Short mmCIF file of C-alpha atoms in Angstrom, two decimals:
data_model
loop_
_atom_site.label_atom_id
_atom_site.label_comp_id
_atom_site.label_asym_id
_atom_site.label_seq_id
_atom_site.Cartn_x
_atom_site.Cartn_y
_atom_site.Cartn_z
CA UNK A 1 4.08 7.24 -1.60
CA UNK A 2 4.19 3.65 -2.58
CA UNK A 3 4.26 1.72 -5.84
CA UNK A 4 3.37 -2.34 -5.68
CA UNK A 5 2.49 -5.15 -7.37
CA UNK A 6 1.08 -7.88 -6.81
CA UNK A 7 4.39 -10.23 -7.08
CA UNK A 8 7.18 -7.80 -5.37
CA UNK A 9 6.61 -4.02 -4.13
CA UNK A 10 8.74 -1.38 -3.88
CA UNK A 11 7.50 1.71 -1.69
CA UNK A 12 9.18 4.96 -0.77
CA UNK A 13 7.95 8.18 1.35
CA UNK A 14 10.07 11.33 2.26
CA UNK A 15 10.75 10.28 5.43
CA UNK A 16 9.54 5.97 5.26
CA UNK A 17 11.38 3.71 2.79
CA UNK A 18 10.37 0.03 2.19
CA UNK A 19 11.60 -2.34 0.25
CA UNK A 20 10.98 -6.03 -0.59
CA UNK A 21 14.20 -8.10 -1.62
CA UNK A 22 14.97 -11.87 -2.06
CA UNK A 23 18.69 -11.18 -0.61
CA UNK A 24 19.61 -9.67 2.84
CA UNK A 25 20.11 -5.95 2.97
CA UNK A 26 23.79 -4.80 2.31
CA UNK A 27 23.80 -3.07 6.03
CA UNK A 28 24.35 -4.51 10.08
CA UNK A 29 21.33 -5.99 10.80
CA UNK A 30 21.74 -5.63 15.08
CA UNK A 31 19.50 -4.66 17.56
CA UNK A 32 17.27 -1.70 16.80
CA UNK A 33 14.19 -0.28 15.05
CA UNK A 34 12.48 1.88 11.59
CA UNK A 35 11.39 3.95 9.31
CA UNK A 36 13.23 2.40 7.00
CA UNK A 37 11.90 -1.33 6.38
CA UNK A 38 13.91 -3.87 4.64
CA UNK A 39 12.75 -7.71 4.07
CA UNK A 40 15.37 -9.72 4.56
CA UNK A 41 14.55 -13.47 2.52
CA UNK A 42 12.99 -13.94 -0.50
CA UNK A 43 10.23 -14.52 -3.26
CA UNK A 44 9.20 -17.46 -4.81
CA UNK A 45 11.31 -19.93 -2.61
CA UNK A 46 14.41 -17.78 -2.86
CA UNK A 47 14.59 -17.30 1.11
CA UNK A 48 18.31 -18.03 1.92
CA UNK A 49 19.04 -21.76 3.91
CA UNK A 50 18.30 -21.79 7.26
CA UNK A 51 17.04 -18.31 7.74
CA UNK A 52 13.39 -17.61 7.88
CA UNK A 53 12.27 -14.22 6.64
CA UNK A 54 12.58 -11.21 8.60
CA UNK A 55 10.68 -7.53 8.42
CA UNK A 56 13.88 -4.60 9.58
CA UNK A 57 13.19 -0.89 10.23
CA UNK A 58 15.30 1.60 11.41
CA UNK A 59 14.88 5.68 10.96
CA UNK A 60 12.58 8.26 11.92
CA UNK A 61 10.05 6.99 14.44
CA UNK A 62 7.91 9.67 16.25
CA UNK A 63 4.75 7.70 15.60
CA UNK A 64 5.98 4.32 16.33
CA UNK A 65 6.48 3.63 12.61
CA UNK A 66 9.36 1.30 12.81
CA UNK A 67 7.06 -1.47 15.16
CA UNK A 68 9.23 -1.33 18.28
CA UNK A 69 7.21 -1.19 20.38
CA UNK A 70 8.89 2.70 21.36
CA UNK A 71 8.47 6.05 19.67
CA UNK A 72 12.47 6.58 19.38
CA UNK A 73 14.30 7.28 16.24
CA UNK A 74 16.94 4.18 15.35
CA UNK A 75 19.86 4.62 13.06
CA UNK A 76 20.29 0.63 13.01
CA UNK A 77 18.03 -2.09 11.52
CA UNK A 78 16.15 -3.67 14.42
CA UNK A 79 13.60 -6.62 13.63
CA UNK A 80 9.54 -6.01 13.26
CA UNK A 81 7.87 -8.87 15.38
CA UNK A 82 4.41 -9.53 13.62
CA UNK A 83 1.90 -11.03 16.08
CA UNK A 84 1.65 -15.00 16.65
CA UNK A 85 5.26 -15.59 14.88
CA UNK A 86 4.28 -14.59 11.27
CA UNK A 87 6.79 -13.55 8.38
CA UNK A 88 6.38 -10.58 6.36
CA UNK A 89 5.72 -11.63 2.49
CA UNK A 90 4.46 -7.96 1.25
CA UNK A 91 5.52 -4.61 3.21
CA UNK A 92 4.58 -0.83 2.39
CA UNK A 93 5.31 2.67 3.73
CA UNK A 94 3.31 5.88 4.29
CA UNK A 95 3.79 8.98 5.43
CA UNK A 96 4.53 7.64 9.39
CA UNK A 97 2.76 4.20 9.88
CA UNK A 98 3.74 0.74 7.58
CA UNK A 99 2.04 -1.95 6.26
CA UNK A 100 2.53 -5.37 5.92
CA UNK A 101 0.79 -9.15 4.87
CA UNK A 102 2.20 -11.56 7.31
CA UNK A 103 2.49 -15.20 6.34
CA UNK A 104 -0.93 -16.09 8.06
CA UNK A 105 -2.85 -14.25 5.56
CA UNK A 106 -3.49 -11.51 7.51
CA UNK A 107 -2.50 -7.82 6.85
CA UNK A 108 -0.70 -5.86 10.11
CA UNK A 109 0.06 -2.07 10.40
CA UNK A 110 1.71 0.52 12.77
CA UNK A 111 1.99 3.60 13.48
CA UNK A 112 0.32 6.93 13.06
CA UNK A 113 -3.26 6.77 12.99
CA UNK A 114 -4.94 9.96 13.36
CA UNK A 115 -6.97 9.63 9.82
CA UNK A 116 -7.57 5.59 10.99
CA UNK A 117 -4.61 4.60 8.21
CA UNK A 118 -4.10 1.83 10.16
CA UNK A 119 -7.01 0.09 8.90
CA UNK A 120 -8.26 -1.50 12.81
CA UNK A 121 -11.66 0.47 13.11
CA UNK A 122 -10.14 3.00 15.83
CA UNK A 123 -7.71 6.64 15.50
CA UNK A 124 -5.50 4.95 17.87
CA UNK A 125 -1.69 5.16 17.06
CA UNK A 126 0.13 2.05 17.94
CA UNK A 127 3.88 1.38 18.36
CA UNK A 128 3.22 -2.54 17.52
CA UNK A 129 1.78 -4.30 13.93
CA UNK A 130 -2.31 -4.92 14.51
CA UNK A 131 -4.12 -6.28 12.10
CA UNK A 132 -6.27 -4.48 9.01
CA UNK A 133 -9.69 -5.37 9.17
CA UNK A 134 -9.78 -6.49 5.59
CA UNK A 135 -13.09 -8.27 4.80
CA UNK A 136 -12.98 -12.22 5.18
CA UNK A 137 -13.36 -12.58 1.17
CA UNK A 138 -10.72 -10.13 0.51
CA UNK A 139 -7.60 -12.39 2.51
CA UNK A 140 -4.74 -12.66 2.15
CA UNK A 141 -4.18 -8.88 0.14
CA UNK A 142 -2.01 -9.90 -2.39
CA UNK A 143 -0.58 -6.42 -2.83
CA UNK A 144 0.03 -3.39 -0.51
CA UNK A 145 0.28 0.33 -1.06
CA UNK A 146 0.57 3.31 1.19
CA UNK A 147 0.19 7.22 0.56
CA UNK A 148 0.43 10.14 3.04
CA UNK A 149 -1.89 8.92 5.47
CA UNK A 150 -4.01 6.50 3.05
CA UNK A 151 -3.49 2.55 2.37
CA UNK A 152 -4.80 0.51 -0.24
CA UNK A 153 -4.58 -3.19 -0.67
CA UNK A 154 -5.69 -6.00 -3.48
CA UNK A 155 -7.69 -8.25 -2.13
CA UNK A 156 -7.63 -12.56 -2.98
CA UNK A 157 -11.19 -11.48 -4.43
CA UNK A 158 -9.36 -9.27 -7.02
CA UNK A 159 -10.96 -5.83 -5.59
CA UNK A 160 -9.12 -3.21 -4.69
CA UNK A 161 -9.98 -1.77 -1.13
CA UNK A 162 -8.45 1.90 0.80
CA UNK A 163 -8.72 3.06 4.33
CA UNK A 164 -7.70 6.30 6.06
CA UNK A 165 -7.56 10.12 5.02
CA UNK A 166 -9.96 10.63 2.49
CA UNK A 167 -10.20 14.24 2.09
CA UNK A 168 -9.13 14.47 -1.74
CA UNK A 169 -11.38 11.70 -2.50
CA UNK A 170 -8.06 9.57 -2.53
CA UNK A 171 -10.01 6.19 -1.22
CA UNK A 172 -11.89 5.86 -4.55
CA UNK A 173 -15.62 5.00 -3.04
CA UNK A 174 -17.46 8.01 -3.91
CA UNK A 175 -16.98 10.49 -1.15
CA UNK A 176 -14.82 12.39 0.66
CA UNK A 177 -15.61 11.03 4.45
CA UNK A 178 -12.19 9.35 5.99
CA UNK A 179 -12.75 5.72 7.13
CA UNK A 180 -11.33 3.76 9.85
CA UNK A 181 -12.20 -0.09 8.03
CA UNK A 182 -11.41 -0.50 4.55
CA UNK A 183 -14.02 -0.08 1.79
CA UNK A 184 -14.36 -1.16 -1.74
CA UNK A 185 -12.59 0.98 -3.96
CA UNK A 186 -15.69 1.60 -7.35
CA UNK A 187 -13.38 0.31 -9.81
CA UNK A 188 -15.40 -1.14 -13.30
CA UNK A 189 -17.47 -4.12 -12.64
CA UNK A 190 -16.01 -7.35 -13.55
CA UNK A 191 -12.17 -6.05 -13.37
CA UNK A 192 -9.95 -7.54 -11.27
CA UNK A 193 -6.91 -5.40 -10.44
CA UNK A 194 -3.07 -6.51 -11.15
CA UNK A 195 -1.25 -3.39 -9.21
CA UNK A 196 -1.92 -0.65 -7.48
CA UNK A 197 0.31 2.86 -6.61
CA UNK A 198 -0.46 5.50 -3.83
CA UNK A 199 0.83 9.20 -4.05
CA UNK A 200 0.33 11.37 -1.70
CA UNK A 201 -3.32 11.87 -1.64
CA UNK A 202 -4.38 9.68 -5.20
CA UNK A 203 -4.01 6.66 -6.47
CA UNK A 204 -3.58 4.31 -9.46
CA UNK A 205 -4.71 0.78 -10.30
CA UNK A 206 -3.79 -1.68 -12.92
CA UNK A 207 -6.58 -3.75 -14.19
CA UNK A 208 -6.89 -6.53 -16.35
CA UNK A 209 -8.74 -5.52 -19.43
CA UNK A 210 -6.69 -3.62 -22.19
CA UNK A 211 -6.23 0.07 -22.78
CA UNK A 212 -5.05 2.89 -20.04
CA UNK A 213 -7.12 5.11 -18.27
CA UNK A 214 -6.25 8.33 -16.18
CA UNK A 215 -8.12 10.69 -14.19
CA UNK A 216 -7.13 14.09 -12.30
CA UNK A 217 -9.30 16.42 -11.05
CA UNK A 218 -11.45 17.43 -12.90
CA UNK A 219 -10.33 15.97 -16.20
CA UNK A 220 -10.43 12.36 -18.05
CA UNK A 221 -8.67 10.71 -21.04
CA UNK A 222 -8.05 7.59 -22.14
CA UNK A 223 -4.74 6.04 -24.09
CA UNK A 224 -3.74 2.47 -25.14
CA UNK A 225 -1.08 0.50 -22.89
CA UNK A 226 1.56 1.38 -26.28
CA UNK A 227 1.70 4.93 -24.65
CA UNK A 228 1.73 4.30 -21.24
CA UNK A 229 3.86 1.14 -20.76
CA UNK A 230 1.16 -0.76 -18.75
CA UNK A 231 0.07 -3.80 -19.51
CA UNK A 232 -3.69 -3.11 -18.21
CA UNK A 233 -5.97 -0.54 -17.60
CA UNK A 234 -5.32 2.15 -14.89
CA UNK A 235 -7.69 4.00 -13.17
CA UNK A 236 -6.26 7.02 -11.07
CA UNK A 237 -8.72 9.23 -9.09
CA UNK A 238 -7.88 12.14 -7.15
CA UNK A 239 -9.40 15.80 -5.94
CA UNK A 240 -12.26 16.67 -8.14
CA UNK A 241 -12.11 13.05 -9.08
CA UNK A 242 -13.46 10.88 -6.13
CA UNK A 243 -14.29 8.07 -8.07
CA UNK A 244 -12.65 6.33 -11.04
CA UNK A 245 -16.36 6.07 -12.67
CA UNK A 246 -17.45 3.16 -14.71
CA UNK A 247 -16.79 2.18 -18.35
CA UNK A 248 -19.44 4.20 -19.62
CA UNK A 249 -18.40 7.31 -17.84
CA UNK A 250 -14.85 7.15 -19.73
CA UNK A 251 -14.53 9.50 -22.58
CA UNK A 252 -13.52 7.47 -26.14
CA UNK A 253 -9.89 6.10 -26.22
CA UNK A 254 -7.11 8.30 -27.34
CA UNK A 255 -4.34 6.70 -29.49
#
């Protein structure tokens, strides 16, 4: 279950941790592999002299989580090679595969892929990063977030768009069909979204128009940011609740 934003995410699963830091990692970064990810560099120019920044996994690996290439567990950090020599600048976790936007603008993930969390169009597991076939408009995701065996991404085009196990309704488009290729998650026209979250099988956006809004199966209401501490408006949609709905289908703010 992952929470991000679109400047630095923080993700965490009960067996996957990831974390984005602008410092090295306080452990022995040696040879090895993960399910445990750690960026060693930085944000916003902070990346340390004369080190360029590096993706590090190391845990439980049965589905070739940690991008080793090998489906064997690693109790130290090992390096994540992205393809064609790109850095990591956003990384995620799910329940066994991992997520990240390389430097080139594209968006890589590995591991399990039995509901097609990987994002690639196939149910094929794989061991190494390949690449999330985010629509052209949509690159580079600015923000990455991972659930059991969903993922979700903001897109450059400010929409918010989910692949993978869909059987709660957790990929926001309506239905309750699993997809392979992300879609478009039916967010309120006009919005542009500022973060996103992942549990297990829902999910929560951050938009930019004022006011919060919350949806669980079933069941609506609205409250201003005052009560929830967000600065935008945040659609969640989950179970009963396969689609966040449009303005007009939101019941009248609560204060």
């Amino acid at each position: 279950m992952t929470t991000h934003s679109s400047s630095q995410p923080i993700a965490r699963h009960a067996r996957s941790f990831v974390r984005l830091t602008s410092v090295f990692v306080g452990v022995a970064l040696g040879a090895g592999t993960l399910s445990t990810l750690a960026y060693a560099g930085g944000v916003s120019g902070r990346t340390p002299p004369s080190t360029a920044p590096t993706l590090y996994s190391w845990g439980h690996n049965s589905a070739g989580q940690l991008g080793s290439g090998t489906t064997a567990d690693n109790a130290t950090p090992g390096a994540v090679t992205l393809p064609g020599g790109a850095t990591a600048v956003q990384v995620g976790a799910g329940s066994d595969f991992s997520l990240a936007v390389g430097s080139d603008g594209n968006l890589y993930a590995w591991g399990d892929n039995a509901d097609g969390q990987l994002g690639d169009g196939t149910t094929s597991s794989s061991s190494t990063p390949v690449e999330v076939s985010l629509p052209a408009a949509a690159e580079p995701a600015t923000a990455v977030a991972a659930g059991d065996a969903f993922a979700m991404a903001i897109g450059a085009d400010g929409n918010v768009y989910s692949w993978g196990d869909n059987t709660h309704g957790q990929l926001g488009n309506g239905t309750t069909m699993a997809s392979s290729t992300p879609v478009k998650v039916s967010l309120p026209s006009g919005d542009a979204a500022s973060s996103i979250t992942a549990g297990a099988s829902f999910a929560l956006a951050t938009l930019a128009t004022p006011g919060t809004y919350s949806c669980l199966p079933r069941r609506c209401a609205t409250s201003g940011a005052r009560t929830s501490g967000l600065a935008g408006r945040a659609p969640s949609w989950h179970g009963g609740d396969a689609w966040p709905g449009p303005d007009a289908a939101l019941p009248p703010r609560v204060d």
